[in-house]
Amino acid sequence: MEIINRRQRIFSISRKLRREEKTVGLVPTMGALHEGHLALIKEARQMSDIVIVSIFVNPTQFNNSVDLEKYPRDLTKDVARLAEYEVDFVFAPEENEIYPEGFSTFVNVQNVTDGLEGEFRPGHFRGVATVVTILFNTVRPDLAFFGQKDAQQLAVIRRLTQDLGFETEIVVVPTVREESGLAMSSRNERLTAEGRERAAVIIKALREAKTAFKRGERNASELSRIVREVMATEPGAQLEYVAIVDRNTMQKLEKVGDSEALILVAANVEDVRLIDNVILNRKQ
Ligand code: PAF
């Protein structure tokens, strides 16, 4: 496993791999690796000849400087974990390698970024779209792996891949969960053991609404009401939003039709903001 800091180096490695007709899989991360990331890497290992994991805490996607400062960083620990998973290259650039002095170009994906996380975290998706574009342009991966937990991010990345004509296939990996059902996230580290238990109400609420959907409920307002009702049973969790949206466009639905839809939740537990979702009418 080689650790690379320079963009030019990863660019030339990737050019060589393309000439050799190797399938390159990229797993973009911000480090603080947990089981959720490892699931992405395992999938990448199965589907690609060469696996590249990027570790870069992207400053432009943080709309809160305290969050950026507090973000856990431990490259040595992350690299040690990656060594167990037969990763070929780790791309861990310094900030000025991605955003050199004078950097002035940002990628703004419209519509799909309106509302939900886009509303609660202004500028977040502009930062994500910009760094993903830089990574795709540098690594030119055949495949890139993202988790279903960050559903709106996924929709943004799919949109930009299509709009900017990247040849990268976006592979979606199901959310990995703790035993309680809580979706894995680097933020879980900030919860106490009790907080983690309390946070499991999120998936409980989502699953109850999904059960109602399977029994025939199609009204978004009723599905949302079920989520709210279950969330209200746990006073330690404060619901920020629940929304029923089209999986690709992220537009809110009044009724769920035949296409893929999501029930999305954002909630606060012990001052930690958590998101999760379930898929309705899953096609793949
Ligand atoms: O999901 C993440 O960890 C980040 O948003 C990503 C995609 C690596 C971009 O910085």
mmCIF file of C-alpha atoms and ligand atoms in Angstrom:
data_model
loop_
_atom_site.group_PDB
_atom_site.id
_atom_site.type_symbol
_atom_site.label_atom_id
_atom_site.label_comp_id
_atom_site.label_asym_id
_atom_site.label_seq_id
_atom_site.Cartn_x
_atom_site.Cartn_y
_atom_site.Cartn_z
ATOM 1 C CA MET A 1 0.000 0.000 0.000
ATOM 2 C CA GLU A 2 1.450 3.339 -1.025
ATOM 3 C CA ILE A 3 0.506 6.604 0.638
ATOM 4 C CA ILE A 4 0.417 9.527 -1.731
ATOM 5 C CA ASN A 5 0.202 13.201 -0.860
ATOM 6 C CA ARG A 6 0.656 14.787 -4.250
ATOM 7 C CA ARG A 7 -2.106 15.200 -6.789
ATOM 8 C CA GLN A 8 0.350 14.938 -9.675
ATOM 9 C CA ARG A 9 1.568 11.527 -8.428
ATOM 10 C CA ILE A 10 -1.919 10.016 -8.124
ATOM 11 C CA PHE A 11 -2.761 11.487 -11.521
ATOM 12 C CA SER A 12 0.154 9.749 -13.210
ATOM 13 C CA ILE A 13 -0.482 6.450 -11.388
ATOM 14 C CA SER A 14 -4.056 6.532 -12.541
ATOM 15 C CA ARG A 15 -3.014 7.316 -16.126
ATOM 16 C CA LYS A 16 -0.685 4.286 -16.067
ATOM 17 C CA LEU A 17 -3.453 2.060 -14.647
ATOM 18 C CA ARG A 18 -5.802 3.153 -17.422
ATOM 19 C CA ARG A 19 -3.194 2.238 -20.030
ATOM 20 C CA GLU A 20 -2.918 -1.183 -18.386
ATOM 21 C CA GLU A 21 -6.727 -1.450 -18.587
ATOM 22 C CA LYS A 22 -7.058 -1.917 -14.836
ATOM 23 C CA THR A 23 -10.399 -1.123 -13.209
ATOM 24 C CA VAL A 24 -9.846 1.586 -10.626
ATOM 25 C CA GLY A 25 -12.216 1.915 -7.656
ATOM 26 C CA LEU A 26 -12.140 5.083 -5.558
ATOM 27 C CA VAL A 27 -13.492 5.332 -2.017
ATOM 28 C CA PRO A 28 -13.562 9.017 -1.027
ATOM 29 C CA THR A 29 -13.460 9.568 2.753
ATOM 30 C CA MET A 30 -12.645 12.198 5.325
ATOM 31 C CA GLY A 31 -10.853 9.631 7.517
ATOM 32 C CA ALA A 32 -11.997 8.619 11.028
ATOM 33 C CA LEU A 33 -12.712 5.300 9.366
ATOM 34 C CA HIS A 34 -15.440 3.078 10.796
ATOM 35 C CA GLU A 35 -17.298 -0.062 9.722
ATOM 36 C CA GLY A 36 -19.363 1.970 7.249
ATOM 37 C CA HIS A 37 -16.209 2.974 5.350
ATOM 38 C CA LEU A 38 -14.864 -0.559 5.551
ATOM 39 C CA ALA A 39 -18.018 -1.838 3.846
ATOM 40 C CA LEU A 40 -17.338 0.605 0.981
ATOM 41 C CA ILE A 41 -13.749 -0.597 0.767
ATOM 42 C CA LYS A 42 -14.762 -4.284 0.801
ATOM 43 C CA GLU A 43 -17.185 -3.623 -2.065
ATOM 44 C CA ALA A 44 -14.490 -1.684 -3.935
ATOM 45 C CA ARG A 45 -12.049 -4.572 -3.407
ATOM 46 C CA GLN A 46 -14.531 -7.013 -4.943
ATOM 47 C CA MET A 47 -15.398 -4.859 -7.939
ATOM 48 C CA SER A 48 -12.054 -3.255 -8.860
ATOM 49 C CA ASP A 49 -8.510 -4.341 -9.770
ATOM 50 C CA ILE A 50 -7.034 -1.378 -7.931
ATOM 51 C CA VAL A 51 -8.519 0.281 -4.851
ATOM 52 C CA ILE A 52 -7.688 3.886 -4.001
ATOM 53 C CA VAL A 53 -8.960 5.398 -0.745
ATOM 54 C CA SER A 54 -8.774 9.159 -0.372
ATOM 55 C CA ILE A 55 -8.561 10.704 3.087
ATOM 56 C CA PHE A 56 -9.143 14.437 3.095
ATOM 57 C CA VAL A 57 -11.045 16.485 5.654
ATOM 58 C CA ASN A 58 -12.567 18.864 3.162
ATOM 59 C CA PRO A 59 -12.786 22.352 4.696
ATOM 60 C CA THR A 60 -15.178 23.742 2.087
ATOM 61 C CA GLN A 61 -18.015 21.407 3.083
ATOM 62 C CA PHE A 62 -18.089 22.548 6.715
ATOM 63 C CA ASN A 63 -20.431 25.443 7.299
ATOM 64 C CA ASN A 64 -19.332 25.569 10.923
ATOM 65 C CA SER A 65 -15.665 26.172 11.785
ATOM 66 C CA VAL A 66 -16.010 24.484 15.203
ATOM 67 C CA ASP A 67 -17.217 21.294 13.474
ATOM 68 C CA LEU A 68 -14.201 21.428 11.171
ATOM 69 C CA GLU A 69 -11.821 21.891 14.096
ATOM 70 C CA LYS A 70 -13.463 19.106 16.098
ATOM 71 C CA TYR A 71 -13.475 16.653 13.200
ATOM 72 C CA PRO A 72 -11.457 13.576 14.315
ATOM 73 C CA ARG A 73 -8.139 13.206 12.473
ATOM 74 C CA ASP A 74 -5.814 10.237 12.939
ATOM 75 C CA LEU A 75 -4.094 9.334 9.685
ATOM 76 C CA THR A 76 -1.790 6.744 11.307
ATOM 77 C CA LYS A 77 -4.740 4.838 12.766
ATOM 78 C CA ASP A 78 -6.710 5.082 9.504
ATOM 79 C CA VAL A 79 -3.770 3.857 7.436
ATOM 80 C CA ALA A 80 -3.257 0.908 9.793
ATOM 81 C CA ARG A 81 -6.919 -0.108 9.283
ATOM 82 C CA LEU A 82 -6.621 0.213 5.516
ATOM 83 C CA ALA A 83 -3.564 -2.039 5.420
ATOM 84 C CA GLU A 84 -5.813 -4.913 6.580
ATOM 85 C CA TYR A 85 -8.132 -4.417 3.613
ATOM 86 C CA GLU A 86 -5.682 -4.743 0.716
ATOM 87 C CA VAL A 87 -6.022 -1.145 -0.342
ATOM 88 C CA ASP A 88 -3.508 -0.332 -3.080
ATOM 89 C CA PHE A 89 -3.151 3.425 -2.668
ATOM 90 C CA VAL A 90 -4.129 5.957 -0.032
ATOM 91 C CA PHE A 91 -4.413 9.493 -1.322
ATOM 92 C CA ALA A 92 -4.027 11.813 1.663
ATOM 93 C CA PRO A 93 -3.315 15.315 0.352
ATOM 94 C CA GLU A 94 -2.647 18.455 2.375
ATOM 95 C CA GLU A 95 -5.206 21.228 2.018
ATOM 96 C CA ASN A 96 -3.092 23.331 -0.375
ATOM 97 C CA GLU A 97 -2.732 20.356 -2.707
ATOM 98 C CA ILE A 98 -6.511 20.357 -3.291
ATOM 99 C CA TYR A 99 -7.079 24.084 -2.854
ATOM 100 C CA PRO A 100 -3.886 25.846 -3.979
ATOM 101 C CA GLU A 101 -3.498 29.557 -3.400
ATOM 102 C CA GLY A 102 -5.900 31.542 -5.519
ATOM 103 C CA PHE A 103 -8.384 28.668 -5.808
ATOM 104 C CA SER A 104 -11.643 30.187 -7.077
ATOM 105 C CA THR A 105 -13.687 27.495 -8.850
ATOM 106 C CA PHE A 106 -16.627 25.838 -7.146
ATOM 107 C CA VAL A 107 -19.207 23.326 -8.352
ATOM 108 C CA ASN A 108 -22.796 24.223 -7.578
ATOM 109 C CA VAL A 109 -25.358 21.493 -8.154
ATOM 110 C CA GLN A 110 -28.829 23.001 -8.282
ATOM 111 C CA ASN A 111 -32.307 21.728 -7.303
ATOM 112 C CA VAL A 112 -31.243 18.455 -5.724
ATOM 113 C CA THR A 113 -29.401 20.503 -3.072
ATOM 114 C CA ASP A 114 -32.477 22.573 -2.179
ATOM 115 C CA GLY A 115 -33.972 21.854 1.216
ATOM 116 C CA LEU A 116 -33.176 19.152 3.789
ATOM 117 C CA GLU A 117 -29.412 19.024 4.455
ATOM 118 C CA GLY A 118 -28.961 21.824 1.926
ATOM 119 C CA GLU A 119 -31.126 24.065 4.077
ATOM 120 C CA PHE A 120 -29.641 23.096 7.431
ATOM 121 C CA ARG A 121 -26.040 23.170 6.217
ATOM 122 C CA PRO A 122 -25.721 26.074 3.759
ATOM 123 C CA GLY A 123 -22.767 25.657 1.394
ATOM 124 C CA HIS A 124 -22.202 22.036 2.432
ATOM 125 C CA PHE A 125 -23.050 20.457 -0.929
ATOM 126 C CA ARG A 126 -21.094 23.071 -2.847
ATOM 127 C CA GLY A 127 -18.036 21.918 -0.884
ATOM 128 C CA VAL A 128 -18.847 18.228 -1.425
ATOM 129 C CA ALA A 129 -19.496 18.696 -5.160
ATOM 130 C CA THR A 130 -16.284 20.685 -5.575
ATOM 131 C CA VAL A 131 -14.019 18.206 -3.817
ATOM 132 C CA VAL A 132 -15.637 15.187 -5.495
ATOM 133 C CA THR A 133 -15.143 16.849 -8.880
ATOM 134 C CA ILE A 134 -11.465 17.463 -8.075
ATOM 135 C CA LEU A 135 -11.044 13.864 -6.883
ATOM 136 C CA PHE A 136 -12.797 12.403 -9.937
ATOM 137 C CA ASN A 137 -10.754 14.594 -12.226
ATOM 138 C CA THR A 138 -7.501 13.609 -10.520
ATOM 139 C CA VAL A 139 -8.092 9.875 -10.041
ATOM 140 C CA ARG A 140 -10.432 9.277 -13.024
ATOM 141 C CA PRO A 141 -11.901 6.213 -11.303
ATOM 142 C CA ASP A 142 -14.026 3.670 -13.181
ATOM 143 C CA LEU A 143 -16.058 3.175 -10.019
ATOM 144 C CA ALA A 144 -16.630 5.346 -6.952
ATOM 145 C CA PHE A 145 -18.242 4.058 -3.774
ATOM 146 C CA PHE A 146 -20.622 5.977 -1.506
ATOM 147 C CA GLY A 147 -22.888 4.995 1.375
ATOM 148 C CA GLN A 148 -26.682 5.134 1.254
ATOM 149 C CA LYS A 149 -26.772 6.873 4.655
ATOM 150 C CA ASP A 150 -25.886 10.205 3.048
ATOM 151 C CA ALA A 151 -28.762 9.973 0.594
ATOM 152 C CA GLN A 152 -28.838 13.610 -0.499
ATOM 153 C CA GLN A 153 -25.056 13.641 -0.993
ATOM 154 C CA LEU A 154 -25.483 10.577 -3.175
ATOM 155 C CA ALA A 155 -28.140 12.307 -5.291
ATOM 156 C CA VAL A 156 -25.850 15.351 -5.647
ATOM 157 C CA ILE A 157 -22.910 13.205 -6.742
ATOM 158 C CA ARG A 158 -25.010 11.235 -9.221
ATOM 159 C CA ARG A 159 -26.293 14.480 -10.701
ATOM 160 C CA LEU A 160 -22.849 16.048 -11.048
ATOM 161 C CA THR A 161 -21.369 12.852 -12.516
ATOM 162 C CA GLN A 162 -24.056 12.885 -15.178
ATOM 163 C CA ASP A 163 -24.002 16.645 -15.784
ATOM 164 C CA LEU A 164 -20.213 16.968 -16.025
ATOM 165 C CA GLY A 165 -19.866 13.794 -18.094
ATOM 166 C CA PHE A 166 -17.613 11.789 -15.799
ATOM 167 C CA GLU A 167 -17.276 8.183 -16.900
ATOM 168 C CA THR A 168 -17.271 7.058 -13.277
ATOM 169 C CA GLU A 169 -19.976 4.629 -12.190
ATOM 170 C CA ILE A 170 -21.410 5.506 -8.785
ATOM 171 C CA VAL A 171 -21.777 2.403 -6.625
ATOM 172 C CA VAL A 172 -24.134 2.678 -3.669
ATOM 173 C CA VAL A 173 -23.403 0.608 -0.600
ATOM 174 C CA PRO A 174 -26.176 -0.051 1.963
ATOM 175 C CA THR A 175 -25.962 1.647 5.338
ATOM 176 C CA VAL A 176 -24.003 -0.302 7.924
ATOM 177 C CA ARG A 177 -25.638 -0.289 11.351
ATOM 178 C CA GLU A 178 -24.632 -0.791 14.948
ATOM 179 C CA GLU A 179 -26.330 -3.660 16.768
ATOM 180 C CA SER A 180 -29.056 -1.280 17.959
ATOM 181 C CA GLY A 181 -29.781 -0.331 14.346
ATOM 182 C CA LEU A 182 -28.131 3.107 14.604
ATOM 183 C CA ALA A 183 -26.494 4.015 11.291
ATOM 184 C CA MET A 184 -22.675 4.030 11.502
ATOM 185 C CA SER A 185 -21.213 7.509 11.392
ATOM 186 C CA SER A 186 -18.042 9.209 12.638
ATOM 187 C CA ARG A 187 -20.400 11.396 14.673
ATOM 188 C CA ASN A 188 -21.494 8.401 16.783
ATOM 189 C CA GLU A 189 -18.136 8.671 18.555
ATOM 190 C CA ARG A 190 -19.467 11.847 20.166
ATOM 191 C CA LEU A 191 -22.436 10.001 21.731
ATOM 192 C CA THR A 192 -22.396 8.339 25.150
ATOM 193 C CA ALA A 193 -23.399 4.653 25.298
ATOM 194 C CA GLU A 194 -26.822 5.791 26.485
ATOM 195 C CA GLY A 195 -27.033 8.321 23.642
ATOM 196 C CA ARG A 196 -26.368 5.562 21.128
ATOM 197 C CA GLU A 197 -29.237 3.547 22.571
ATOM 198 C CA ARG A 198 -31.532 6.582 22.465
ATOM 199 C CA ALA A 199 -30.501 7.334 18.867
ATOM 200 C CA ALA A 200 -31.740 3.908 17.787
ATOM 201 C CA VAL A 201 -35.250 5.419 17.876
ATOM 202 C CA ILE A 202 -34.450 6.971 14.470
ATOM 203 C CA ILE A 203 -34.259 3.658 12.632
ATOM 204 C CA LYS A 204 -37.158 2.321 14.691
ATOM 205 C CA ALA A 205 -39.317 5.219 13.457
ATOM 206 C CA LEU A 206 -38.160 4.769 9.866
ATOM 207 C CA ARG A 207 -38.844 1.036 9.946
ATOM 208 C CA GLU A 208 -42.350 1.511 11.334
ATOM 209 C CA ALA A 209 -43.155 3.928 8.549
ATOM 210 C CA LYS A 210 -41.711 1.505 5.996
ATOM 211 C CA THR A 211 -43.890 -1.282 7.400
ATOM 212 C CA ALA A 212 -46.940 0.961 6.954
ATOM 213 C CA PHE A 213 -45.822 1.599 3.352
ATOM 214 C CA LYS A 214 -45.537 -2.146 2.727
ATOM 215 C CA ARG A 215 -49.081 -2.543 4.057
ATOM 216 C CA GLY A 216 -50.266 -0.044 1.448
ATOM 217 C CA GLU A 217 -49.926 3.420 2.992
ATOM 218 C CA ARG A 218 -48.905 5.858 0.214
ATOM 219 C CA ASN A 219 -49.602 9.269 1.774
ATOM 220 C CA ALA A 220 -46.435 11.122 2.712
ATOM 221 C CA SER A 221 -48.235 12.978 5.497
ATOM 222 C CA GLU A 222 -49.298 9.703 7.128
ATOM 223 C CA LEU A 223 -45.834 8.142 6.758
ATOM 224 C CA SER A 224 -44.317 11.299 8.306
ATOM 225 C CA ARG A 225 -46.860 11.200 11.121
ATOM 226 C CA ILE A 226 -45.778 7.651 11.993
ATOM 227 C CA VAL A 227 -42.121 8.741 12.108
ATOM 228 C CA ARG A 228 -43.001 11.716 14.342
ATOM 229 C CA GLU A 229 -45.076 9.542 16.659
ATOM 230 C CA VAL A 230 -42.304 6.988 17.188
ATOM 231 C CA MET A 231 -39.651 9.724 17.574
ATOM 232 C CA ALA A 232 -41.794 11.343 20.271
ATOM 233 C CA THR A 233 -41.455 8.207 22.422
ATOM 234 C CA GLU A 234 -37.792 9.113 22.985
ATOM 235 C CA PRO A 235 -37.434 12.508 24.694
ATOM 236 C CA GLY A 236 -33.635 12.302 24.324
ATOM 237 C CA ALA A 237 -33.963 12.622 20.540
ATOM 238 C CA GLN A 238 -35.142 15.869 18.928
ATOM 239 C CA LEU A 239 -36.490 15.470 15.421
ATOM 240 C CA GLU A 240 -35.246 18.160 13.033
ATOM 241 C CA TYR A 241 -37.077 16.995 9.943
ATOM 242 C CA VAL A 242 -38.795 14.044 8.360
ATOM 243 C CA ALA A 243 -39.386 14.096 4.607
ATOM 244 C CA ILE A 244 -40.613 11.739 1.922
ATOM 245 C CA VAL A 245 -38.736 12.431 -1.314
ATOM 246 C CA ASP A 246 -38.023 11.045 -4.753
ATOM 247 C CA ARG A 247 -34.714 9.156 -4.500
ATOM 248 C CA ASN A 248 -33.102 10.826 -7.526
ATOM 249 C CA THR A 249 -34.420 14.372 -7.509
ATOM 250 C CA MET A 250 -34.867 14.741 -3.726
ATOM 251 C CA GLN A 251 -38.123 16.570 -4.438
ATOM 252 C CA LYS A 252 -40.730 16.196 -1.705
ATOM 253 C CA LEU A 253 -43.640 13.878 -2.504
ATOM 254 C CA GLU A 254 -47.235 14.069 -1.341
ATOM 255 C CA LYS A 255 -47.907 10.513 -2.410
ATOM 256 C CA VAL A 256 -45.405 7.740 -3.084
ATOM 257 C CA GLY A 257 -45.872 6.403 -6.625
ATOM 258 C CA ASP A 258 -43.993 3.596 -8.386
ATOM 259 C CA SER A 259 -40.543 5.137 -8.486
ATOM 260 C CA GLU A 260 -37.921 4.877 -5.785
ATOM 261 C CA ALA A 261 -38.527 7.117 -2.811
ATOM 262 C CA LEU A 262 -36.893 7.756 0.543
ATOM 263 C CA ILE A 263 -38.043 8.539 4.027
ATOM 264 C CA LEU A 264 -35.383 10.844 5.439
ATOM 265 C CA VAL A 265 -34.840 11.854 9.037
ATOM 266 C CA ALA A 266 -32.470 14.288 10.735
ATOM 267 C CA ALA A 267 -32.461 14.397 14.528
ATOM 268 C CA ASN A 268 -30.316 15.607 17.402
ATOM 269 C CA VAL A 269 -29.224 13.370 20.236
ATOM 270 C CA GLU A 270 -26.909 14.786 22.918
ATOM 271 C CA ASP A 271 -26.296 17.736 20.576
ATOM 272 C CA VAL A 272 -25.042 15.440 17.839
ATOM 273 C CA ARG A 273 -26.846 15.791 14.544
ATOM 274 C CA LEU A 274 -27.695 12.421 12.999
ATOM 275 C CA ILE A 275 -29.280 11.521 9.657
ATOM 276 C CA ASP A 276 -30.721 8.281 8.347
ATOM 277 C CA ASN A 277 -33.154 7.012 5.703
ATOM 278 C CA VAL A 278 -34.973 3.990 4.311
ATOM 279 C CA ILE A 279 -35.717 3.263 0.662
ATOM 280 C CA LEU A 280 -39.253 2.622 -0.632
ATOM 281 C CA ASN A 281 -39.862 0.793 -3.931
ATOM 282 C CA ARG A 282 -36.232 -0.271 -4.086
ATOM 283 C CA LYS A 283 -35.296 -1.203 -7.664
ATOM 284 C CA GLN A 284 -31.662 -2.320 -7.143
HETATM 285 O O1 PAF B 1 -19.055 11.476 2.755
HETATM 286 C C1 PAF B 1 -17.933 11.977 2.988
HETATM 287 O O2 PAF B 1 -17.141 11.460 3.774
HETATM 288 C C2 PAF B 1 -17.555 13.267 2.288
HETATM 289 O O3 PAF B 1 -18.639 14.105 2.130
HETATM 290 C C3 PAF B 1 -16.833 13.038 0.945
HETATM 291 C C4 PAF B 1 -17.747 12.369 -0.066
HETATM 292 C C5 PAF B 1 -15.594 12.186 1.166
HETATM 293 C C6 PAF B 1 -16.399 14.386 0.343
HETATM 294 O O4 PAF B 1 -15.523 15.062 1.194
#
